[in-house]
XYZ file of C-alpha atoms in Angstrom:
264
model
C -39.602 -34.042 -112.028
C -42.882 -33.973 -110.156
C -42.649 -33.209 -106.469
C -45.572 -35.410 -105.473
C -44.542 -38.378 -107.592
C -41.228 -38.888 -105.802
C -40.906 -40.810 -102.596
C -40.436 -38.849 -99.399
C -38.742 -40.330 -96.380
C -40.826 -40.824 -93.261
C -39.657 -39.029 -90.190
C -37.574 -41.594 -88.317
C -37.504 -39.549 -85.141
C -41.264 -39.670 -84.718
C -43.995 -37.165 -85.490
C -43.182 -33.766 -84.064
C -45.935 -31.332 -83.276
C -46.105 -27.980 -81.605
C -49.340 -26.701 -80.110
C -48.925 -23.466 -78.182
C -50.301 -23.097 -74.700
C -52.552 -20.192 -73.817
C -50.708 -17.039 -72.788
C -52.181 -13.990 -71.120
C -49.800 -11.468 -72.648
C -47.516 -11.810 -75.639
C -44.137 -10.170 -76.196
C -40.982 -10.863 -78.165
C -39.736 -12.839 -75.170
C -43.033 -14.712 -74.951
C -44.505 -14.652 -78.475
C -47.733 -16.060 -79.821
C -46.888 -19.409 -81.403
C -48.368 -20.978 -84.520
C -49.185 -24.679 -84.248
C -47.670 -27.154 -86.678
C -46.850 -30.786 -87.152
C -44.110 -32.472 -89.131
C -45.703 -34.808 -91.657
C -42.635 -35.973 -93.560
C -38.970 -35.363 -94.162
C -36.833 -35.348 -97.270
C -33.055 -35.689 -97.505
C -31.061 -32.505 -97.870
C -27.451 -31.957 -98.899
C -25.652 -31.458 -95.579
C -22.875 -29.526 -97.367
C -25.348 -26.904 -98.652
C -25.071 -23.575 -96.826
C -28.693 -22.759 -97.580
C -29.624 -19.157 -98.326
C -32.777 -19.578 -100.421
C -35.382 -22.305 -100.883
C -38.525 -22.399 -103.007
C -40.883 -24.692 -104.896
C -41.805 -23.748 -108.462
C -43.983 -25.972 -110.634
C -43.224 -29.009 -108.502
C -39.452 -28.507 -108.449
C -37.365 -27.504 -105.447
C -34.870 -24.720 -106.089
C -32.105 -23.850 -103.655
C -29.361 -21.254 -103.418
C -26.300 -21.341 -101.185
C -23.593 -19.063 -99.829
C -19.899 -19.315 -99.056
C -17.293 -20.276 -101.674
C -18.639 -21.487 -105.016
C -22.152 -20.363 -104.129
C -24.681 -22.045 -106.379
C -28.294 -22.211 -107.540
C -29.617 -25.683 -108.236
C -32.682 -27.869 -108.644
C -32.858 -30.382 -105.788
C -33.764 -34.023 -106.281
C -36.162 -34.679 -103.358
C -35.368 -38.394 -103.367
C -31.665 -37.804 -102.661
C -31.372 -34.175 -101.562
C -28.621 -33.643 -104.114
C -28.695 -30.542 -106.309
C -28.342 -30.311 -110.042
C -26.233 -27.160 -109.962
C -27.258 -24.706 -112.650
C -25.347 -21.575 -111.611
C -22.038 -21.424 -109.737
C -20.909 -17.954 -108.752
C -17.390 -16.638 -108.883
C -15.789 -16.970 -105.442
C -15.866 -13.197 -104.979
C -19.669 -13.422 -104.612
C -21.399 -14.817 -101.532
C -24.788 -16.039 -102.740
C -27.970 -15.230 -100.836
C -31.736 -15.532 -101.429
C -33.507 -16.347 -104.689
C -37.011 -16.073 -106.087
C -38.724 -16.891 -109.385
C -41.100 -14.505 -111.145
C -42.092 -14.053 -114.794
C -39.844 -16.917 -115.956
C -36.790 -15.347 -114.374
C -34.677 -16.276 -111.360
C -33.556 -13.359 -109.211
C -30.579 -13.808 -106.885
C -29.020 -11.614 -104.225
C -25.455 -11.552 -102.960
C -24.495 -10.620 -99.437
C -22.064 -7.718 -99.062
C -21.202 -7.215 -102.714
C -24.485 -5.275 -103.173
C -25.144 -6.789 -106.577
C -27.916 -9.110 -107.717
C -28.321 -11.285 -110.792
C -31.232 -12.151 -113.071
C -31.277 -15.443 -115.000
C -33.525 -17.004 -117.589
C -35.508 -19.733 -115.826
C -35.180 -22.265 -118.633
C -31.566 -21.783 -119.682
C -30.082 -20.212 -116.524
C -28.350 -17.719 -118.782
C -27.513 -14.529 -116.910
C -29.652 -11.709 -118.304
C -28.565 -8.734 -116.206
C -27.130 -7.452 -112.959
C -28.657 -4.955 -110.565
C -27.286 -2.942 -107.658
C -28.655 -2.083 -104.228
C -27.357 -0.018 -101.343
C -27.854 -2.399 -98.440
C -26.791 -5.992 -97.813
C -28.674 -8.757 -99.613
C -30.228 -11.486 -97.417
C -33.607 -13.025 -98.306
C -35.753 -12.648 -101.406
C -39.357 -13.426 -102.387
C -42.166 -11.755 -104.354
C -45.869 -10.959 -104.050
C -46.678 -11.641 -107.706
C -45.876 -8.071 -108.676
C -42.801 -6.822 -106.818
C -39.693 -8.447 -105.394
C -39.421 -8.350 -101.595
C -35.939 -8.224 -100.095
C -34.511 -8.452 -96.576
C -31.172 -7.066 -95.422
C -30.887 -8.367 -91.846
C -32.710 -5.419 -90.305
C -36.419 -5.144 -89.443
C -37.126 -3.494 -92.800
C -38.262 -5.214 -96.007
C -37.705 -3.507 -99.365
C -40.133 -3.884 -102.283
C -38.381 -3.703 -105.674
C -39.924 -2.917 -109.045
C -39.228 -5.846 -111.391
C -38.560 -3.604 -114.397
C -36.113 -1.119 -112.859
C -35.180 -3.327 -109.864
C -35.183 -0.133 -107.826
C -36.821 0.053 -104.374
C -40.331 1.477 -104.437
C -41.298 1.162 -100.758
C -40.174 -0.198 -97.413
C -42.096 -2.155 -94.819
C -41.022 -2.019 -91.179
C -41.718 -5.261 -89.320
C -42.930 -5.118 -85.721
C -44.540 -7.332 -83.114
C -46.705 -5.662 -80.473
C -45.008 -2.376 -81.355
C -41.455 -3.728 -81.052
C -39.158 -4.013 -84.088
C -38.408 -7.571 -85.257
C -34.873 -7.521 -86.655
C -32.507 -10.014 -88.319
C -35.085 -10.940 -90.972
C -33.461 -13.411 -93.326
C -34.864 -15.933 -95.848
C -38.374 -15.054 -97.050
C -41.441 -16.750 -98.521
C -44.651 -14.975 -99.571
C -47.891 -16.929 -99.065
C -51.402 -15.500 -99.510
C -50.782 -11.998 -98.212
C -48.209 -12.950 -95.587
C -44.427 -12.998 -95.621
C -42.779 -15.810 -93.688
C -39.284 -14.845 -92.530
C -36.478 -16.723 -90.843
C -35.000 -14.754 -87.957
C -31.243 -15.112 -88.152
C -29.626 -17.005 -85.258
C -33.026 -17.931 -83.837
C -35.151 -21.049 -84.236
C -38.171 -18.955 -85.189
C -40.028 -18.075 -88.358
C -42.199 -14.943 -88.266
C -45.520 -14.667 -90.107
C -45.729 -11.051 -91.281
C -48.757 -9.206 -92.656
C -47.469 -7.978 -96.028
C -49.583 -4.817 -95.849
C -48.962 -3.643 -92.298
C -45.668 -5.288 -91.328
C -47.209 -6.607 -88.116
C -46.129 -10.103 -87.121
C -49.154 -12.365 -86.612
C -47.247 -15.096 -84.779
C -44.150 -17.273 -84.846
C -43.247 -20.842 -85.656
C -40.921 -22.126 -82.924
C -38.757 -24.790 -84.583
C -36.221 -25.226 -81.791
C -37.182 -28.897 -81.489
C -36.316 -29.441 -85.145
C -32.952 -27.769 -84.656
C -32.221 -29.962 -81.646
C -33.142 -33.166 -83.465
C -31.219 -32.093 -86.569
C -28.033 -31.593 -84.570
C -28.374 -35.100 -83.175
C -28.117 -36.260 -86.792
C -25.414 -33.775 -87.806
C -23.529 -31.943 -85.025
C -22.169 -29.544 -87.673
C -25.645 -28.342 -88.652
C -25.849 -24.553 -88.607
C -28.817 -22.212 -88.185
C -32.365 -22.646 -89.425
C -32.701 -21.035 -92.866
C -34.881 -21.911 -95.835
C -38.659 -21.654 -96.302
C -40.607 -22.940 -99.308
C -44.373 -23.138 -99.828
C -45.762 -26.114 -101.758
C -49.065 -24.786 -103.031
C -50.761 -28.000 -104.155
C -50.230 -29.744 -100.803
C -50.453 -26.575 -98.653
C -47.220 -27.590 -96.971
C -44.343 -25.505 -95.662
C -40.867 -26.897 -96.322
C -38.125 -25.760 -93.951
C -34.446 -26.555 -93.608
C -31.199 -24.959 -92.488
C -27.589 -24.409 -93.351
C -25.792 -27.786 -93.468
C -28.966 -29.608 -92.408
C -29.326 -33.242 -93.552
C -33.121 -32.967 -93.802
C -35.901 -30.829 -95.192
C -38.947 -30.920 -92.917
C -42.439 -30.862 -94.439
C -44.760 -28.982 -92.077
C -48.536 -28.764 -91.912
C -49.831 -25.738 -90.073
C -52.614 -26.776 -87.703
C -55.506 -24.923 -86.113
C -54.581 -22.905 -83.050
C -57.019 -23.804 -80.267
C -56.732 -20.289 -78.824
C -58.290 -18.687 -81.916
């Protein structure tokens, strides 16, 4: 299944763009915004309580929470998943990432993660951690995990033990409730739980470089599905340099192009 060979639905609600206005002083209440435009949309399963989203070799992978949490490969022409892993109901699924031909998955409060073979989806091992499991990504070497705080944990892929922590701040103030993650070219993009914002975090310093304000997408999504929950789900499509975003119970995945900020 090639991502670019499948048809993508045009955005019926019109092209959405966000270009920030010039601000004299930034703060968490008045953050620096990153410009974007919505180029396209794709259908998304509106019953999927999205916890993780990623693109790997042209395929969209998704993980969900709640009862019968699953990992699946999403058909971008329909939004429907081919479910490959369904967890026992005692586990609340969270973020996923793919590295070295393995899928890594977190669970929420059970403090246990799973590792699967990418081709067969056979479970290879479990691993434990001391905090809650929220979002998951990697930098090509280590796993990067969020737990709902302002701290990101880097895990060694052999031992799956934490090797360092990165505190995330903006203008000296802690940025908490970090959720689903996506690593792109030295930066970690993070959903902020219960907010319509995605933070762009320097993976070396933890300093937030700016925010995507997607409140307009949330508003428009809830016109389509009043039951749509919070924004959650970030995937980078390398060949098109596009950012895919969605949310829990959202009927659409939005394909974003980041645009030049006229202030810079």
